[in-house]
């Protein structure tokens, strides 16, 4: 896989920007979680994703940029989760992301802070069946910093749909992780380059000021 292609400079208006922290939950990226065998915990460590996202979120809060946590949440037994794709079957079969459990909780250091927002979902995309778009409209935000897991699933899907909806999508690649580096680089270098400005957490912090 070739080297990652990133934008060194990012231009954004903090007054029109929001940050998403998506699916950085224990079952998704932490050892002992339901999806640990996928390799996700190791790649999250390799990316330093928890610390990078926590640092970027703190910078956003300091500049008045809303931080929106998007959590995948199901009830015990996953009632109402349509099992039309292997990904969704995996959530039910592993007993993952059940409300109130350790697995559904955000990774340590990424808890919602006072003034943050929480959006719950039951699909890959942060937009599908959620209040996200109405929330962003109410906040007057049209530029979205997308962080979280998994790069080639939720991050890519959310970025594609956001672009279709007319939002400016910014993806700091070191604020994202997936199952392994190959999947991550494939998503970053190909699909995401066409729907988002792909950059780094450091460049976004510089743009925030």
Short mmCIF file of C-alpha atoms in Angstrom, two decimals:
data_model
loop_
_atom_site.label_atom_id
_atom_site.label_comp_id
_atom_site.label_asym_id
_atom_site.label_seq_id
_atom_site.Cartn_x
_atom_site.Cartn_y
_atom_site.Cartn_z
CA UNK A 1 0.00 0.00 0.00
CA UNK A 2 1.28 3.46 -0.90
CA UNK A 3 1.93 6.24 1.59
CA UNK A 4 -1.04 8.18 2.89
CA UNK A 5 -1.90 11.30 0.92
CA UNK A 6 -2.80 14.13 3.29
CA UNK A 7 -3.62 17.83 3.06
CA UNK A 8 -0.98 19.77 4.99
CA UNK A 9 -3.16 22.85 5.40
CA UNK A 10 -6.80 23.03 6.41
CA UNK A 11 -9.04 26.07 6.18
CA UNK A 12 -12.16 26.19 8.31
CA UNK A 13 -14.39 28.65 10.15
CA UNK A 14 -14.75 27.56 13.80
CA UNK A 15 -18.15 29.24 13.88
CA UNK A 16 -19.42 26.88 11.16
CA UNK A 17 -17.64 23.71 12.28
CA UNK A 18 -18.60 20.69 14.42
CA UNK A 19 -16.60 17.60 15.41
CA UNK A 20 -17.91 14.04 15.37
CA UNK A 21 -16.44 11.29 17.56
CA UNK A 22 -17.93 8.12 16.14
CA UNK A 23 -17.99 4.56 17.53
CA UNK A 24 -14.90 4.91 19.74
CA UNK A 25 -16.54 2.53 22.18
CA UNK A 26 -15.00 -0.30 24.19
CA UNK A 27 -16.52 -3.11 22.12
CA UNK A 28 -15.19 -1.53 18.94
CA UNK A 29 -11.58 -0.56 19.73
CA UNK A 30 -10.53 -1.86 23.16
CA UNK A 31 -8.94 -5.20 24.18
CA UNK A 32 -11.62 -7.43 25.66
CA UNK A 33 -14.34 -5.86 23.54
CA UNK A 34 -16.73 -7.80 21.34
CA UNK A 35 -14.75 -7.06 18.17
CA UNK A 36 -11.25 -7.47 19.61
CA UNK A 37 -10.48 -10.43 17.35
CA UNK A 38 -10.84 -8.21 14.29
CA UNK A 39 -7.53 -6.56 15.09
CA UNK A 40 -9.21 -3.26 15.84
CA UNK A 41 -7.67 -2.72 19.30
CA UNK A 42 -4.14 -3.02 17.94
CA UNK A 43 -4.78 -0.67 15.04
CA UNK A 44 -6.37 1.85 17.42
CA UNK A 45 -3.17 1.72 19.47
CA UNK A 46 -1.00 2.03 16.37
CA UNK A 47 -2.96 5.13 15.37
CA UNK A 48 -2.92 6.52 18.93
CA UNK A 49 -6.52 7.26 18.13
CA UNK A 50 -7.88 7.78 21.65
CA UNK A 51 -5.27 10.35 22.65
CA UNK A 52 -5.36 12.07 19.25
CA UNK A 53 -9.14 12.42 19.28
CA UNK A 54 -9.23 13.51 22.93
CA UNK A 55 -6.68 16.22 22.18
CA UNK A 56 -8.54 17.45 19.13
CA UNK A 57 -11.84 17.48 21.02
CA UNK A 58 -10.29 19.60 23.76
CA UNK A 59 -9.02 22.06 21.15
CA UNK A 60 -12.47 22.22 19.57
CA UNK A 61 -14.20 22.86 22.89
CA UNK A 62 -11.75 25.65 23.66
CA UNK A 63 -12.79 27.40 20.43
CA UNK A 64 -16.53 26.85 20.88
CA UNK A 65 -16.74 24.09 18.27
CA UNK A 66 -19.48 21.60 19.25
CA UNK A 67 -18.32 18.06 19.93
CA UNK A 68 -20.88 15.41 18.97
CA UNK A 69 -20.44 11.81 20.14
CA UNK A 70 -22.06 9.24 17.85
CA UNK A 71 -22.57 5.95 19.66
CA UNK A 72 -23.79 2.67 18.22
CA UNK A 73 -26.31 1.46 20.81
CA UNK A 74 -28.68 -1.53 20.85
CA UNK A 75 -30.91 -2.92 23.56
CA UNK A 76 -30.18 -6.33 25.08
CA UNK A 77 -30.73 -8.95 22.37
CA UNK A 78 -30.65 -6.23 19.69
CA UNK A 79 -34.42 -6.05 19.11
CA UNK A 80 -35.23 -3.84 16.14
CA UNK A 81 -31.79 -4.23 14.58
CA UNK A 82 -32.46 -5.33 11.02
CA UNK A 83 -30.07 -8.16 10.18
CA UNK A 84 -29.69 -7.47 6.47
CA UNK A 85 -25.88 -7.28 6.42
CA UNK A 86 -23.06 -9.28 8.04
CA UNK A 87 -21.96 -6.24 10.03
CA UNK A 88 -25.31 -5.98 11.78
CA UNK A 89 -25.46 -9.73 12.35
CA UNK A 90 -22.08 -9.43 14.04
CA UNK A 91 -23.41 -6.84 16.48
CA UNK A 92 -26.21 -9.18 17.55
CA UNK A 93 -24.21 -12.44 17.49
CA UNK A 94 -21.45 -11.05 19.71
CA UNK A 95 -23.81 -9.29 22.10
CA UNK A 96 -22.01 -6.05 21.32
CA UNK A 97 -22.83 -2.43 22.10
CA UNK A 98 -25.70 -3.11 24.49
CA UNK A 99 -26.98 -0.07 26.32
CA UNK A 100 -25.59 0.26 29.84
CA UNK A 101 -22.75 -2.24 29.35
CA UNK A 102 -19.00 -1.67 29.46
CA UNK A 103 -18.82 -2.53 25.77
CA UNK A 104 -21.17 0.25 24.73
CA UNK A 105 -19.40 2.86 26.85
CA UNK A 106 -16.91 5.25 25.24
CA UNK A 107 -13.24 4.39 25.58
CA UNK A 108 -11.56 5.91 28.63
CA UNK A 109 -10.73 9.54 27.90
CA UNK A 110 -13.48 9.98 25.33
CA UNK A 111 -16.46 10.42 27.63
CA UNK A 112 -18.97 13.13 26.74
CA UNK A 113 -18.16 16.38 28.52
CA UNK A 114 -20.56 19.10 29.69
CA UNK A 115 -21.75 20.95 26.60
CA UNK A 116 -21.13 18.00 24.27
CA UNK A 117 -23.92 16.27 22.37
CA UNK A 118 -24.71 12.55 22.02
CA UNK A 119 -26.35 10.96 18.99
CA UNK A 120 -27.34 7.29 19.03
CA UNK A 121 -27.50 5.13 15.92
CA UNK A 122 -28.15 1.54 14.80
CA UNK A 123 -26.53 1.66 11.35
CA UNK A 124 -23.08 2.39 9.96
CA UNK A 125 -23.73 6.00 9.00
CA UNK A 126 -24.10 8.68 11.65
CA UNK A 127 -26.88 10.18 9.53
CA UNK A 128 -29.13 7.16 9.12
CA UNK A 129 -32.21 7.41 11.34
CA UNK A 130 -30.59 9.88 13.77
CA UNK A 131 -31.05 13.50 14.83
CA UNK A 132 -27.60 14.50 13.53
CA UNK A 133 -28.71 16.60 10.57
CA UNK A 134 -31.33 18.49 12.56
CA UNK A 135 -28.79 19.10 15.33
CA UNK A 136 -26.22 20.50 12.91
CA UNK A 137 -28.84 22.72 11.27
CA UNK A 138 -29.85 24.09 14.66
CA UNK A 139 -26.22 24.75 15.53
CA UNK A 140 -25.57 26.40 12.17
CA UNK A 141 -22.72 24.06 11.25
CA UNK A 142 -21.85 22.99 7.70
CA UNK A 143 -18.24 21.84 8.14
CA UNK A 144 -17.78 18.51 9.89
CA UNK A 145 -14.58 17.06 11.37
CA UNK A 146 -15.10 13.28 11.32
CA UNK A 147 -13.13 11.07 13.72
CA UNK A 148 -13.63 7.56 15.05
CA UNK A 149 -13.90 3.94 13.95
CA UNK A 150 -13.95 2.14 11.66
CA UNK A 151 -12.29 4.14 8.88
CA UNK A 152 -13.57 2.00 6.00
CA UNK A 153 -17.03 1.53 7.51
CA UNK A 154 -18.67 4.24 9.65
CA UNK A 155 -16.15 7.00 8.90
CA UNK A 156 -16.25 6.51 5.15
CA UNK A 157 -20.02 6.03 5.05
CA UNK A 158 -20.68 9.12 7.17
CA UNK A 159 -18.29 11.18 5.04
CA UNK A 160 -19.82 10.03 1.75
CA UNK A 161 -23.35 10.84 2.91
CA UNK A 162 -22.29 14.14 4.43
CA UNK A 163 -20.73 15.18 1.13
CA UNK A 164 -23.95 14.25 -0.69
CA UNK A 165 -25.90 16.41 1.76
CA UNK A 166 -23.68 19.42 1.03
CA UNK A 167 -21.49 19.40 4.13
CA UNK A 168 -17.76 20.06 3.99
CA UNK A 169 -16.20 16.92 5.43
CA UNK A 170 -12.76 16.93 7.07
CA UNK A 171 -11.15 13.61 8.05
CA UNK A 172 -7.97 13.68 10.17
CA UNK A 173 -6.60 10.24 9.39
CA UNK A 174 -4.78 9.85 12.72
CA UNK A 175 -8.11 10.44 14.43
CA UNK A 176 -9.50 7.28 12.82
CA UNK A 177 -8.78 3.56 13.01
CA UNK A 178 -10.12 0.26 11.70
CA UNK A 179 -9.15 -3.42 11.68
CA UNK A 180 -5.67 -2.99 10.20
CA UNK A 181 -3.42 -0.56 8.34
CA UNK A 182 -4.26 -1.95 4.88
CA UNK A 183 -7.99 -1.34 5.26
CA UNK A 184 -7.30 2.10 6.73
CA UNK A 185 -4.95 3.20 3.95
CA UNK A 186 -7.23 1.89 1.22
CA UNK A 187 -10.11 3.95 2.55
CA UNK A 188 -8.03 7.06 3.20
CA UNK A 189 -6.16 7.03 -0.13
CA UNK A 190 -9.07 6.22 -2.41
CA UNK A 191 -12.71 6.71 -1.38
CA UNK A 192 -12.21 9.38 1.27
CA UNK A 193 -9.97 11.53 -0.94
CA UNK A 194 -12.97 12.10 -3.20
CA UNK A 195 -15.54 13.08 -0.57
CA UNK A 196 -13.53 14.77 2.20
CA UNK A 197 -10.44 16.79 2.94
CA UNK A 198 -8.10 14.18 4.39
CA UNK A 199 -5.55 15.59 6.80
CA UNK A 200 -4.12 15.16 10.31
CA UNK A 201 -5.22 16.12 13.83
CA UNK A 202 -2.28 18.52 14.05
CA UNK A 203 -3.32 20.34 10.87
CA UNK A 204 -6.89 20.66 12.11
CA UNK A 205 -5.69 22.06 15.43
CA UNK A 206 -3.63 24.64 13.53
CA UNK A 207 -6.67 25.60 11.45
CA UNK A 208 -8.78 26.00 14.57
CA UNK A 209 -6.21 28.45 15.93
#
